[in-house]
CSV table of C-alpha atoms in Angstrom, one decimal:
chain,number,residue,atom,x,y,z
A,1,MET,CA,-0.1,0.1,0.1
A,2,GLU,CA,1.5,3.3,-0.8
A,3,THR,CA,0.2,6.6,0.4
A,4,LYS,CA,0.0,10.0,-1.5
A,5,THR,CA,3.4,10.8,-0.9
A,6,GLY,CA,4.7,7.7,-2.6
A,7,ILE,CA,6.0,5.8,0.6
A,8,ASP,CA,5.0,2.0,1.0
A,9,PHE,CA,3.9,1.2,4.4
A,10,THR,CA,3.4,-2.5,3.8
A,11,PRO,CA,5.1,-5.3,5.7
A,12,GLY,CA,8.4,-6.2,4.2
A,13,ALA,CA,8.7,-2.6,2.4
A,14,PHE,CA,12.1,-1.6,4.7
A,15,GLU,CA,13.0,-5.3,5.6
A,16,ASP,CA,17.1,-4.1,5.2
A,17,HIS,CA,16.1,-2.1,8.2
A,18,ASP,CA,15.5,-3.1,12.4
A,19,GLU,CA,12.1,-3.4,13.8
A,20,PRO,CA,12.1,0.2,15.7
A,21,LEU,CA,11.9,2.1,12.3
A,22,GLN,CA,9.5,-0.2,11.1
A,23,PHE,CA,7.3,0.6,14.0
A,24,PHE,CA,8.0,4.0,13.5
A,25,LEU,CA,7.0,4.1,9.9
A,26,ALA,CA,3.5,2.1,10.5
A,27,GLU,CA,3.1,4.3,13.8
A,28,MET,CA,3.6,7.3,11.0
A,29,GLY,CA,1.3,6.0,8.6
A,30,ARG,CA,-1.6,6.1,11.1
A,31,VAL,CA,-1.3,9.9,11.3
A,32,PRO,CA,-3.8,11.6,8.6
A,33,LEU,CA,-2.2,14.1,6.3
A,34,LEU,CA,-3.0,17.9,7.1
A,35,THR,CA,-5.2,20.1,4.8
A,36,ARG,CA,-4.2,23.6,3.7
A,37,GLU,CA,-7.0,24.7,6.5
A,38,GLY,CA,-5.3,22.1,9.1
A,39,GLU,CA,-2.1,23.8,8.7
A,40,ILE,CA,-3.2,27.4,9.0
A,41,ARG,CA,-5.1,26.1,12.3
A,42,LEU,CA,-2.0,24.7,13.9
A,43,ALA,CA,0.0,27.8,12.6
A,44,LYS,CA,-2.2,29.9,14.3
A,45,LEU,CA,-2.8,28.0,17.6
A,46,ILE,CA,1.3,28.6,18.0
A,47,GLU,CA,1.3,31.8,16.8
A,48,GLU,CA,-1.5,32.4,19.5
A,49,GLY,CA,0.3,30.5,22.2
A,50,LYS,CA,3.7,32.3,21.5
A,51,ARG,CA,1.8,35.8,21.9
A,52,LYS,CA,0.6,34.8,25.1
A,53,LEU,CA,3.7,33.7,26.3
A,54,ALA,CA,5.2,37.0,25.4
A,55,SER,CA,2.3,39.2,26.9
A,56,VAL,CA,3.3,37.3,30.2
A,57,VAL,CA,7.0,37.5,30.2
A,58,PHE,CA,7.3,40.9,29.0
A,59,SER,CA,4.7,42.0,31.2
A,60,MET,CA,6.3,41.1,34.4
A,61,PRO,CA,8.4,43.7,36.1
A,62,LEU,CA,11.4,41.3,36.4
A,63,THR,CA,11.9,41.2,32.7
A,64,LEU,CA,10.8,45.0,32.3
A,65,GLN,CA,13.9,45.8,34.6
A,66,ARG,CA,16.4,43.5,32.8
A,67,LEU,CA,15.2,45.2,29.4
A,68,ALA,CA,16.4,48.8,31.2
A,69,VAL,CA,19.6,47.1,32.1
A,70,LEU,CA,20.2,45.6,28.7
A,71,LYS,CA,19.7,49.0,27.3
A,72,THR,CA,22.1,50.7,29.0
A,73,GLN,CA,24.5,48.3,28.2
A,74,LEU,CA,23.7,48.8,24.6
A,75,GLN,CA,24.3,52.5,24.9
A,76,LYS,CA,28.0,51.8,26.3
A,77,ASP,CA,28.3,49.3,23.6
A,78,GLU,CA,29.1,46.6,26.5
A,79,ILE,CA,27.1,44.1,24.5
A,80,ARG,CA,26.2,44.1,20.5
A,81,LEU,CA,23.4,44.7,18.8
A,82,ARG,CA,23.1,41.2,17.6
A,83,ASP,CA,22.9,40.1,21.0
A,84,LEU,CA,19.7,41.8,21.6
A,85,VAL,CA,18.1,41.6,17.9
A,86,CYS,CA,17.9,39.4,14.9
A,87,ILE,CA,20.0,40.8,12.2
A,88,GLN,CA,19.8,39.6,8.6
A,89,ASP,CA,23.2,38.4,7.5
A,90,VAL,CA,24.3,39.0,3.8
A,91,PRO,CA,24.3,35.6,1.8
A,92,ASP,CA,27.6,34.1,1.0
A,93,GLY,CA,28.6,34.8,-2.5
A,94,GLU,CA,26.5,38.2,-2.6
A,95,ASP,CA,28.4,41.7,-2.9
A,96,ALA,CA,27.5,44.1,-0.3
A,97,ASP,CA,28.4,47.8,0.5
A,98,GLU,CA,30.1,47.8,3.7
A,99,GLU,CA,28.9,51.5,4.1
A,100,VAL,CA,25.2,50.6,3.7
A,101,VAL,CA,25.6,47.6,6.2
A,102,GLU,CA,26.7,49.7,8.8
A,103,GLN,CA,24.2,52.4,8.0
A,104,ASP,CA,21.5,49.8,7.9
A,105,THR,CA,22.9,48.2,11.4
A,106,GLU,CA,23.1,51.9,12.9
A,107,GLU,CA,19.7,52.7,12.2
A,108,LEU,CA,18.5,49.6,13.5
A,109,ARG,CA,20.4,50.4,17.0
A,110,GLN,CA,18.9,53.5,17.2
A,111,HIS,CA,15.7,52.2,16.5
A,112,THR,CA,16.1,49.7,19.1
A,113,LEU,CA,17.4,52.1,21.8
A,114,GLN,CA,14.1,54.2,20.8
A,115,GLU,CA,11.8,51.2,21.5
A,116,LEU,CA,13.8,50.0,24.8
A,117,THR,CA,13.3,53.8,26.0
A,118,ALA,CA,9.8,54.0,25.4
A,119,ILE,CA,9.2,50.2,27.2
A,120,GLN,CA,10.7,51.7,30.1
A,121,ARG,CA,8.6,54.6,30.2
A,122,SER,CA,5.9,52.0,30.1
A,123,PHE,CA,7.4,50.2,32.9
A,124,ARG,CA,7.2,52.9,34.7
A,125,THR,CA,3.2,53.6,34.2
A,126,LEU,CA,2.8,49.5,34.8
A,127,MET,CA,4.5,50.0,38.4
A,128,THR,CA,2.0,52.8,38.9
A,129,VAL,CA,-1.1,51.3,37.6
A,130,SER,CA,-0.3,47.9,39.3
A,131,ALA,CA,0.2,49.6,42.7
A,132,THR,CA,-3.3,51.4,42.5
A,133,ARG,CA,-4.9,47.9,41.2
A,134,ARG,CA,-3.7,46.1,44.4
A,135,SER,CA,-5.2,49.0,46.9
A,136,THR,CA,-8.1,48.0,49.1
A,137,ARG,CA,-9.8,51.2,48.9
A,138,LEU,CA,-10.7,51.1,45.5
A,139,SER,CA,-14.4,51.4,44.5
A,140,ARG,CA,-15.6,49.1,41.8
A,141,ALA,CA,-15.4,51.6,39.0
A,142,ALA,CA,-11.8,52.7,39.9
A,143,ARG,CA,-10.8,49.1,40.0
A,144,ASP,CA,-12.2,48.4,36.4
A,145,LYS,CA,-10.5,51.4,34.9
A,146,ALA,CA,-7.2,50.5,36.6
A,147,ASP,CA,-7.6,47.1,35.0
A,148,LYS,CA,-8.1,48.5,31.7
A,149,GLN,CA,-5.2,50.8,31.9
A,150,HIS,CA,-3.1,47.9,33.1
A,151,ARG,CA,-4.6,46.1,29.8
A,152,THR,CA,-3.7,49.0,27.6
A,153,VAL,CA,0.1,49.7,28.8
A,154,CYS,CA,0.8,45.8,28.8
A,155,THR,CA,-0.6,46.0,24.6
A,156,ARG,CA,1.5,49.1,24.5
A,157,ILE,CA,4.6,46.9,25.9
A,158,ILE,CA,4.3,43.7,23.8
A,159,GLU,CA,3.8,46.4,20.6
A,160,LYS,CA,7.1,47.8,21.1
A,161,VAL,CA,8.5,44.2,22.1
A,162,GLU,CA,7.1,42.7,18.5
A,163,SER,CA,8.9,45.6,16.9
A,164,ILE,CA,12.2,45.0,17.9
A,165,ASN,CA,12.3,41.8,17.4
A,166,PHE,CA,14.5,40.2,20.1
A,167,THR,CA,16.4,37.2,19.7
A,168,PRO,CA,15.0,33.7,20.3
A,169,LYS,CA,18.0,33.2,22.7
A,170,LEU,CA,17.3,36.5,24.6
A,171,LYS,CA,13.7,35.4,24.7
A,172,ASP,CA,14.5,32.2,26.5
A,173,GLN,CA,16.8,33.4,28.7
A,174,LEU,CA,14.1,35.8,30.1
A,175,LEU,CA,11.4,33.3,29.9
A,176,ASN,CA,14.0,30.8,32.0
A,177,ARG,CA,14.7,33.6,34.4
A,178,LEU,CA,10.9,33.9,35.3
A,179,LYS,CA,10.7,30.4,35.6
A,180,ASN,CA,13.9,30.3,38.0
A,181,VAL,CA,12.3,33.0,40.1
A,182,GLY,CA,9.0,30.8,40.4
A,183,LYS,CA,10.7,28.0,41.3
A,184,GLU,CA,12.6,29.9,44.1
A,185,LEU,CA,9.0,31.3,45.3
A,186,LEU,CA,7.8,27.5,45.6
A,187,GLU,CA,10.5,26.0,47.1
A,188,ALA,CA,10.3,28.6,49.6
A,189,GLU,CA,6.4,27.9,50.1
A,190,TRP,CA,7.1,24.3,50.4
A,191,ALA,CA,9.5,24.6,53.3
A,192,ILE,CA,6.5,26.9,54.7
A,193,GLU,CA,3.9,23.9,54.0
A,194,GLY,CA,6.5,21.4,55.4
A,195,CYS,CA,6.7,23.7,58.9
A,196,CYS,CA,3.0,23.5,58.8
A,197,THR,CA,2.6,19.8,58.4
A,198,ARG,CA,5.3,19.4,61.4
A,199,ILE,CA,3.4,21.6,63.7
A,200,ARG,CA,0.0,20.2,62.6
A,201,GLY,CA,-0.9,23.6,62.3
A,202,THR,CA,-1.6,26.6,60.0
A,203,THR,CA,0.9,29.6,58.5
A,204,LYS,CA,-1.1,31.5,61.1
A,205,ASP,CA,0.0,29.4,64.1
A,206,LEU,CA,3.7,29.7,62.6
A,207,ARG,CA,3.5,33.4,62.8
A,208,GLU,CA,2.3,33.3,66.4
A,209,MET,CA,4.6,30.9,67.6
A,210,VAL,CA,7.3,33.4,66.0
A,211,ARG,CA,6.0,36.2,67.7
A,212,ASN,CA,5.2,35.1,71.2
A,213,ALA,CA,6.4,33.1,73.9
A,214,ALA,CA,2.6,31.6,75.0
A,215,ALA,CA,1.5,30.5,71.5
A,216,PHE,CA,5.0,28.6,71.4
A,217,LYS,CA,4.7,26.9,74.7
A,218,LYS,CA,0.9,25.7,73.2
A,219,ILE,CA,2.3,24.0,70.3
A,220,ARG,CA,5.4,22.3,72.1
A,221,ARG,CA,2.6,20.8,74.6
A,222,ARG,CA,0.3,20.0,71.2
A,223,THR,CA,3.1,18.3,69.7
A,224,GLY,CA,5.3,17.4,72.1
A,225,TYR,CA,8.5,18.6,70.3
A,226,SER,CA,11.3,20.0,72.5
A,227,ALA,CA,12.3,23.5,72.4
A,228,GLU,CA,15.4,22.8,70.3
A,229,THR,CA,12.8,21.3,67.6
A,230,LEU,CA,10.7,23.8,67.5
A,231,ASP,CA,13.4,26.5,67.3
A,232,THR,CA,14.4,24.7,64.4
A,233,ILE,CA,11.5,25.0,62.5
A,234,LYS,CA,10.9,28.5,63.5
A,235,ALA,CA,14.1,28.9,62.0
A,236,VAL,CA,13.2,27.5,58.7
A,237,PHE,CA,9.8,29.3,58.8
A,238,PHE,CA,11.4,32.8,59.0
A,239,ASP,CA,14.2,32.1,56.6
A,240,ALA,CA,11.4,31.1,54.1
A,241,GLN,CA,9.1,34.0,54.7
A,242,GLN,CA,12.4,36.0,54.1
A,243,ARG,CA,12.8,34.5,50.9
A,244,VAL,CA,9.3,35.0,50.1
A,245,ARG,CA,9.2,38.8,51.0
A,246,LYS,CA,12.2,39.2,48.9
A,247,ILE,CA,11.2,37.6,45.9
A,248,GLU,CA,7.9,40.1,46.2
A,249,ARG,CA,9.8,43.2,47.0
A,250,GLU,CA,13.2,43.0,45.3
A,251,THR,CA,13.3,40.1,42.6
A,252,ALA,CA,9.5,39.8,41.0
A,253,MET,CA,8.3,42.9,42.4
A,254,ILE,CA,4.8,41.5,42.6
A,255,PRO,CA,2.9,39.8,45.2
A,256,ALA,CA,3.5,36.1,45.2
A,257,HIS,CA,0.0,35.0,44.4
A,258,GLU,CA,0.2,37.3,40.8
A,259,LEU,CA,3.8,35.4,40.2
A,260,LYS,CA,1.8,32.1,40.6
A,261,ALA,CA,-0.9,33.0,38.4
A,262,ALA,CA,1.6,34.3,35.3
A,263,LEU,CA,3.4,31.1,35.6
A,264,ASP,CA,0.1,28.8,35.5
A,265,THR,CA,-0.3,31.0,32.4
A,266,LEU,CA,2.8,30.3,31.0
A,267,GLU,CA,2.9,26.4,31.4
A,268,CYS,CA,-0.9,26.3,30.0
A,269,ALA,CA,0.7,28.3,26.8
A,270,GLU,CA,3.8,26.5,26.5
A,271,THR,CA,1.9,23.2,26.3
A,272,ASP,CA,-0.4,24.3,23.8
A,273,VAL,CA,2.4,25.2,21.7
A,274,ASN,CA,4.4,22.4,22.0
A,275,ARG,CA,0.9,20.4,21.3
A,276,SER,CA,0.4,22.3,18.2
A,277,LYS,CA,3.9,22.1,17.1
A,278,SER,CA,3.9,18.1,17.7
A,279,ASP,CA,1.0,17.6,15.7
A,280,MET,CA,2.4,19.5,12.7
A,281,VAL,CA,5.4,17.6,12.7
A,282,ASP,CA,3.9,14.1,13.0
A,283,ALA,CA,1.6,15.0,10.5
A,284,ASN,CA,4.4,15.7,8.0
A,285,LEU,CA,7.3,12.8,8.8
A,286,ARG,CA,5.8,11.3,5.6
A,287,LEU,CA,7.5,14.2,3.8
A,288,VAL,CA,10.9,13.7,5.9
A,289,VAL,CA,10.9,9.5,5.1
A,290,SER,CA,10.0,10.7,0.9
A,291,ILE,CA,13.1,13.1,1.0
A,292,ALA,CA,15.3,10.9,2.8
A,293,LYS,CA,14.8,8.0,0.6
A,294,ARG,CA,16.8,10.1,-2.2
A,295,TYR,CA,19.9,10.0,0.1
A,296,ARG,CA,20.2,6.6,1.0
A,297,ASN,CA,23.9,5.0,0.6
A,298,ARG,CA,25.5,8.5,1.1
A,299,GLY,CA,27.2,7.4,4.5
A,300,LEU,CA,24.5,7.7,6.8
A,301,ALA,CA,22.2,4.7,8.1
A,302,PHE,CA,18.6,5.5,6.9
A,303,PRO,CA,17.2,5.9,10.4
A,304,ASP,CA,19.7,8.9,10.8
A,305,LEU,CA,18.6,10.3,7.8
A,306,ILE,CA,15.0,10.5,9.3
A,307,GLN,CA,16.5,12.0,12.3
A,308,GLU,CA,18.2,14.8,10.5
A,309,GLY,CA,15.2,15.5,8.2
A,310,SER,CA,13.3,15.7,11.6
A,311,ILE,CA,15.3,18.1,13.3
A,312,GLY,CA,15.2,20.3,9.7
A,313,LEU,CA,11.4,19.8,9.8
A,314,MET,CA,11.1,20.9,13.8
A,315,ARG,CA,12.6,24.0,12.7
A,316,ALA,CA,10.2,24.6,9.6
A,317,VAL,CA,7.8,24.5,12.2
A,318,GLU,CA,9.2,27.1,14.3
A,319,LYS,CA,10.0,29.5,11.5
A,320,PHE,CA,6.7,28.7,9.3
A,321,GLU,CA,4.8,32.0,8.4
A,322,TYR,CA,1.2,31.2,7.1
A,323,GLN,CA,0.7,34.7,6.3
A,324,ARG,CA,2.8,34.4,3.3
A,325,GLY,CA,0.3,31.9,1.6
A,326,TYR,CA,2.5,28.9,0.7
A,327,LYS,CA,2.0,25.4,1.8
A,328,PHE,CA,3.9,24.2,4.6
A,329,SER,CA,5.0,21.4,2.9
A,330,THR,CA,6.5,23.5,0.0
A,331,TYR,CA,8.4,25.6,3.0
A,332,ALA,CA,9.3,22.7,4.9
A,333,THR,CA,11.1,20.5,2.0
A,334,TRP,CA,14.0,23.3,1.7
A,335,TRP,CA,14.6,22.9,5.5
A,336,ILE,CA,14.7,19.1,5.6
A,337,ARG,CA,17.2,18.8,2.6
A,338,GLN,CA,19.4,21.5,4.2
A,339,GLY,CA,19.1,19.1,7.5
A,340,ILE,CA,19.9,16.0,5.7
A,341,THR,CA,22.7,17.3,3.5
A,342,ARG,CA,24.5,18.9,6.3
A,343,ALA,CA,24.4,15.9,8.2
A,344,ILE,CA,26.1,13.5,5.2
A,345,ALA,CA,28.8,16.5,5.1
A,346,ASP,CA,29.6,16.4,8.7
A,347,GLN,CA,29.0,12.6,9.7
A,348,GLY,CA,28.9,10.7,6.6
A,349,ARG,CA,32.6,10.1,6.8
A,350,THR,CA,35.0,9.2,9.0
A,351,VAL,CA,37.3,11.7,8.1
A,352,ARG,CA,35.3,15.0,7.6
A,353,ILE,CA,35.3,16.6,4.2
A,354,PRO,CA,34.5,20.5,4.2
A,355,VAL,CA,31.0,21.2,2.7
A,356,HIS,CA,32.6,23.1,-0.4
A,357,MET,CA,34.5,20.1,-1.4
A,358,ILE,CA,31.4,17.9,-0.7
A,359,GLU,CA,30.0,20.0,-3.8
A,360,THR,CA,33.2,19.8,-5.8
A,361,ILE,CA,32.7,16.0,-5.3
A,362,ASN,CA,28.8,16.0,-6.3
A,363,LYS,CA,30.0,18.1,-9.3
A,364,LEU,CA,32.7,15.8,-10.3
A,365,ARG,CA,30.1,12.6,-10.1
A,366,SER,CA,27.5,14.7,-12.3
A,367,THR,CA,30.2,15.4,-15.0
A,368,THR,CA,31.5,11.8,-14.8
A,369,GLN,CA,27.7,10.5,-15.3
A,370,GLU,CA,27.4,13.1,-18.1
A,371,LEU,CA,30.4,12.0,-19.9
A,372,VAL,CA,29.2,8.2,-19.8
A,373,ARG,CA,25.9,8.9,-21.1
A,374,LYS,CA,27.7,10.5,-24.3
A,375,GLY,CA,29.4,7.2,-24.7
A,376,LEU,CA,32.7,7.4,-22.6
A,377,ARG,CA,32.4,4.3,-20.6
A,378,GLU,CA,35.3,4.9,-18.4
A,379,PRO,CA,36.0,8.7,-18.4
A,380,SER,CA,39.7,9.4,-17.9
A,381,ALA,CA,40.9,12.2,-15.1
A,382,GLU,CA,42.3,14.0,-18.5
A,383,ASP,CA,38.6,14.1,-20.0
A,384,ILE,CA,36.6,15.0,-16.6
A,385,GLY,CA,39.3,17.9,-16.2
A,386,ILE,CA,38.5,19.3,-19.6
A,387,LYS,CA,34.8,19.3,-19.3
A,388,MET,CA,35.3,20.9,-15.8
A,389,GLY,CA,38.2,23.1,-16.6
A,390,MET,CA,40.6,21.9,-14.2
A,391,PRO,CA,44.0,20.4,-14.1
A,392,PRO,CA,43.9,16.4,-14.3
A,393,THR,CA,46.1,16.0,-11.2
A,394,LYS,CA,43.1,18.1,-9.1
A,395,VAL,CA,40.5,15.8,-10.7
A,396,ARG,CA,42.7,12.8,-9.3
A,397,GLU,CA,43.2,14.4,-5.8
A,398,ILE,CA,39.4,15.0,-5.9
A,399,LEU,CA,38.6,11.4,-6.6
A,400,GLY,CA,40.9,10.1,-4.1
A,401,ILE,CA,39.4,12.3,-1.5
A,402,ALA,CA,35.8,11.1,-2.6
A,403,GLN,CA,36.7,7.5,-1.7
A,404,HIS,CA,35.1,6.2,1.2
A,405,PRO,CA,37.0,4.3,4.0
A,406,ILE,CA,36.2,0.8,5.2
A,407,SER,CA,36.5,0.1,8.6
A,408,MET,CA,38.3,-3.3,9.2
A,409,GLU,CA,35.7,-4.4,12.0
A,410,MET,CA,32.9,-4.5,9.7
A,411,PRO,CA,30.7,-7.6,10.0
A,412,ILE,CA,30.5,-9.8,6.9
A,413,GLY,CA,28.1,-12.5,6.2
A,414,ASP,CA,24.6,-12.8,7.4
A,415,ASP,CA,25.5,-14.5,10.8
A,416,GLU,CA,28.0,-11.4,11.2
A,417,ASP,CA,30.5,-13.5,12.9
A,418,ARG,CA,33.3,-12.4,11.1
A,419,HIS,CA,35.1,-8.9,10.1
A,420,PHE,CA,36.3,-7.4,6.9
A,421,GLY,CA,39.7,-7.4,8.3
A,422,ASP,CA,39.6,-11.2,8.6
A,423,LEU,CA,39.8,-11.3,4.7
A,424,ILE,CA,42.6,-9.2,4.1
A,425,GLN,CA,45.8,-11.1,3.7
A,426,ASP,CA,48.9,-10.1,6.2
A,427,LYS,CA,52.1,-10.1,4.1
A,428,ASP,CA,54.2,-10.0,7.2
A,429,ALA,CA,52.5,-13.2,9.1
A,430,VAL,CA,54.2,-16.4,8.2
A,431,SER,CA,52.3,-19.2,6.0
A,432,PRO,CA,51.5,-22.1,8.0
A,433,LEU,CA,53.5,-24.3,5.3
A,434,GLU,CA,56.7,-22.2,6.3
A,435,THR,CA,55.8,-22.6,9.8
A,436,ALA,CA,55.5,-26.3,9.3
A,437,VAL,CA,58.8,-26.6,7.1
A,438,GLN,CA,60.6,-24.6,10.1
A,439,PHE,CA,59.4,-27.0,12.7
A,440,ASP,CA,60.6,-30.2,10.7
A,441,VAL,CA,63.7,-28.7,10.3
A,442,GLN,CA,64.2,-27.7,14.4
A,443,ARG,CA,62.9,-31.3,15.0
A,444,GLN,CA,65.7,-32.7,12.6
A,445,VAL,CA,68.3,-30.7,13.3
A,446,ALA,CA,68.0,-31.6,17.3
A,447,SER,CA,67.7,-35.4,16.3
A,448,ALA,CA,71.0,-35.0,14.2
A,449,LEU,CA,72.7,-32.8,17.4
A,450,LYS,CA,71.9,-36.0,19.9
A,451,THR,CA,74.3,-38.3,18.0
A,452,LEU,CA,77.1,-36.1,19.3
A,453,THR,CA,78.4,-35.8,22.6
A,454,PRO,CA,77.2,-32.9,25.1
A,455,ARG,CA,80.4,-30.9,24.5
A,456,GLU,CA,80.2,-31.4,20.8
A,457,GLU,CA,76.5,-30.3,20.6
A,458,ALA,CA,77.1,-27.1,23.0
A,459,VAL,CA,80.1,-26.1,20.6
A,460,LEU,CA,77.7,-26.6,17.3
A,461,ARG,CA,75.1,-24.5,18.9
A,462,LYS,CA,77.2,-21.6,20.1
A,463,ARG,CA,78.9,-21.7,16.7
A,464,PHE,CA,76.0,-21.7,14.4
A,465,GLY,CA,73.4,-19.8,17.0
A,466,ILE,CA,71.4,-23.2,17.2
A,467,GLY,CA,68.7,-22.1,19.9
A,468,GLU,CA,70.6,-18.9,20.8
A,469,PRO,CA,70.3,-15.7,20.0
A,470,SER,CA,73.3,-15.1,17.7
A,471,ASP,CA,76.0,-17.0,16.6
A,472,HIS,CA,79.5,-16.9,18.4
A,473,THR,CA,83.1,-16.7,17.5
A,474,LEU,CA,85.9,-19.3,18.1
A,475,GLU,CA,87.5,-17.3,20.5
A,476,GLU,CA,84.2,-16.4,22.4
A,477,ILE,CA,83.2,-20.2,22.8
A,478,GLY,CA,86.9,-20.9,23.8
A,479,GLN,CA,86.4,-18.5,26.8
A,480,ASP,CA,83.6,-20.0,27.9
A,481,PHE,CA,84.9,-23.9,27.9
A,482,SER,CA,88.4,-22.3,29.2
A,483,VAL,CA,90.4,-23.7,26.3
A,484,THR,CA,92.0,-22.1,23.3
A,485,ARG,CA,90.8,-20.7,19.8
A,486,GLU,CA,92.4,-23.9,17.9
A,487,ARG,CA,91.1,-26.6,20.5
A,488,ILE,CA,87.5,-25.2,19.4
A,489,ARG,CA,88.0,-25.4,15.9
A,490,GLN,CA,89.4,-28.9,16.0
A,491,ILE,CA,86.0,-29.7,18.3
A,492,GLU,CA,84.0,-28.1,15.5
A,493,ALA,CA,85.4,-30.1,12.7
A,494,LYS,CA,85.4,-33.5,14.3
A,495,ALA,CA,81.2,-32.8,15.3
A,496,LEU,CA,80.7,-31.9,11.7
A,497,GLN,CA,83.0,-34.8,10.4
A,498,LYS,CA,80.4,-37.4,12.4
A,499,LEU,CA,77.4,-35.7,10.9
A,500,LEU,CA,78.8,-36.3,7.4
């Protein structure tokens, strides 16, 4: 069975791969394809979730205070503009007027500073309005007016943030900063809750215990704890309270319940964004497999090609702009191909080849195939060089680089019990025939020497290096036996005569 994308999902279609891959392909085949309307719906959900995230993050005093610091650093040239905002780089191979680029960058810098200044003014207004909203003496009409002002100021800040186009890295840093403060608040509240559990009371009981001795004694009688234990609980509670107050007054600059509500909104928005992204990716995995099939046998296993293509697909989901009117699959194809081709260039070979050399190799292969189609069965380096306009030596060098190294440990056969290195001849190794001949010679020499006297055998062994590291001179042997050189020569001659 083949789908509209031309991918066969029937059993056995991918027999050369492992079971996890077959399971992945089977599960992928169960996900329905998206229509154009479905793509737009998911893209809008992602956009809406991101906007909700931004509205929460950039309405927090903690974030706005950080932006004020970044503005000062940018004014003093302590940070680069590209650390704050996305700057479009000039594509490789295109000429660019440096003066024009510098002028555009300076204009962007001034625009960023102006918008950050406007955000700083709105921040001060926001703090004033927020303080008014928290007042317990406000009438209903005044509170509604303050809420409306708060929403208006937050909307104005979000508009300025969108006009600046902060980098994804900076947005993630600001989001994580807010999450970390929220984590500190939760840890402090858990510590307070733990103290309440230990005294079997409430936060109010803990405050009373800290303030007066009578409440301290009452809780001591009720729990049976020693004074030292209750002092420890008091210290933990006091420390946790101080941390909560510090977060409210200095770090987050908003009440704890408002910070927790903001974090809950963040969590819901992130869940919605991630779910929509996942749905978009799952519905387009067929496209990844379809493109990955064209790049098989290029140095990466098929599952790895799918993995790299899926990473490219996720980038496409992140950057897709449905307002431009084109289909998502058309846009995603480029990202998927880029992810796969870059992975092949970086990981497809044991020795990495630069991307520009990969392009040259591909061009050389195309030229070779073209020459073969024209009738040259095996084009020479000279033929290829003439066609490509490069010296034959350069062509041979590229052909040498294009060869794939083969691992000596590569399994051979269906059982994979042998390796490729087992089939390669070791020219330095002694053949079994030579080993057998040498063993037979050693046996016969030893048998012949046994017919001599022990002294004659020892002299011959030393003289010819039989069983010795090296042969010896008559003088050296004579010294070993404490006789003259001439006497050793006579013993040697007599022993050789016997062997003959």
